[in-house]
């Protein structure tokens, strides 16, 4: 909630408390009217009645305003959550629609990945979540990937991937630092370029 809204609501509650104290004082004064003359009692009764009416009206208006602000705050939060869900769904759709392996990782730890990435290394999608980059790369390639990640390098480069069964293969990787679920991560795409090497050999 914004600071000025919190301040307004706090002030509103304090004002309502003062109004209630005022109404209490008015009630007390009504009890004292029996000691006054009839004319004096009538005048003070009218004054107290007007005061109480104004007090209740102001209290009602303040309560309505506070309700409106709280409702706006809740609605804004719900819209933000909905936008985040839609963004994640779009990301999921796009990653699943591509043939490239897409992985989201932070400091080498896999946060999310698409089915193509898991299949590329011989895993099921749920298996790769939480795994480390060292599980998919040779030591030399891991050092290179970490270097590119730290420097924010965004052009394609080649490394050597390691599949679940231990076999290695040439892998082209391109990555980009991004924001995912409120934190800075590295989003990388990889593709098996074995056929590219075979094609070059035949040529």
Short mmCIF file of N, CA and C in Angstrom, two decimals, residues 141-153:
data_model
loop_
_atom_site.label_atom_id
_atom_site.label_comp_id
_atom_site.label_asym_id
_atom_site.label_seq_id
_atom_site.Cartn_x
_atom_site.Cartn_y
_atom_site.Cartn_z
N UNK A 141 33.61 -26.43 -20.38
CA UNK A 141 32.45 -25.70 -20.87
C UNK A 141 31.72 -24.98 -19.74
N UNK A 142 31.69 -25.59 -18.57
CA UNK A 142 31.05 -24.96 -17.41
C UNK A 142 31.73 -23.64 -17.07
N UNK A 143 33.07 -23.67 -17.07
CA UNK A 143 33.83 -22.45 -16.78
C UNK A 143 33.52 -21.36 -17.80
N UNK A 144 33.39 -21.76 -19.06
CA UNK A 144 33.10 -20.80 -20.12
C UNK A 144 31.69 -20.21 -19.96
N UNK A 145 30.73 -21.07 -19.66
CA UNK A 145 29.35 -20.62 -19.48
C UNK A 145 29.24 -19.65 -18.30
N UNK A 146 29.90 -19.95 -17.19
CA UNK A 146 29.86 -19.07 -16.03
C UNK A 146 30.50 -17.73 -16.34
N UNK A 147 31.57 -17.76 -17.13
CA UNK A 147 32.23 -16.52 -17.53
C UNK A 147 31.29 -15.65 -18.37
N UNK A 148 30.60 -16.29 -19.33
CA UNK A 148 29.67 -15.56 -20.18
C UNK A 148 28.48 -15.02 -19.38
N UNK A 149 28.06 -15.79 -18.41
CA UNK A 149 26.93 -15.37 -17.58
C UNK A 149 27.27 -14.13 -16.77
N UNK A 150 28.44 -14.16 -16.13
CA UNK A 150 28.87 -13.03 -15.30
C UNK A 150 29.06 -11.76 -16.14
N UNK A 151 29.59 -11.92 -17.33
CA UNK A 151 29.86 -10.77 -18.18
C UNK A 151 28.62 -10.28 -18.94
N UNK A 152 27.54 -11.08 -18.92
CA UNK A 152 26.32 -10.69 -19.62
C UNK A 152 26.42 -10.87 -21.13
N UNK A 153 27.28 -11.76 -21.56
CA UNK A 153 27.50 -12.02 -23.00
C UNK A 153 26.21 -12.54 -23.63
#
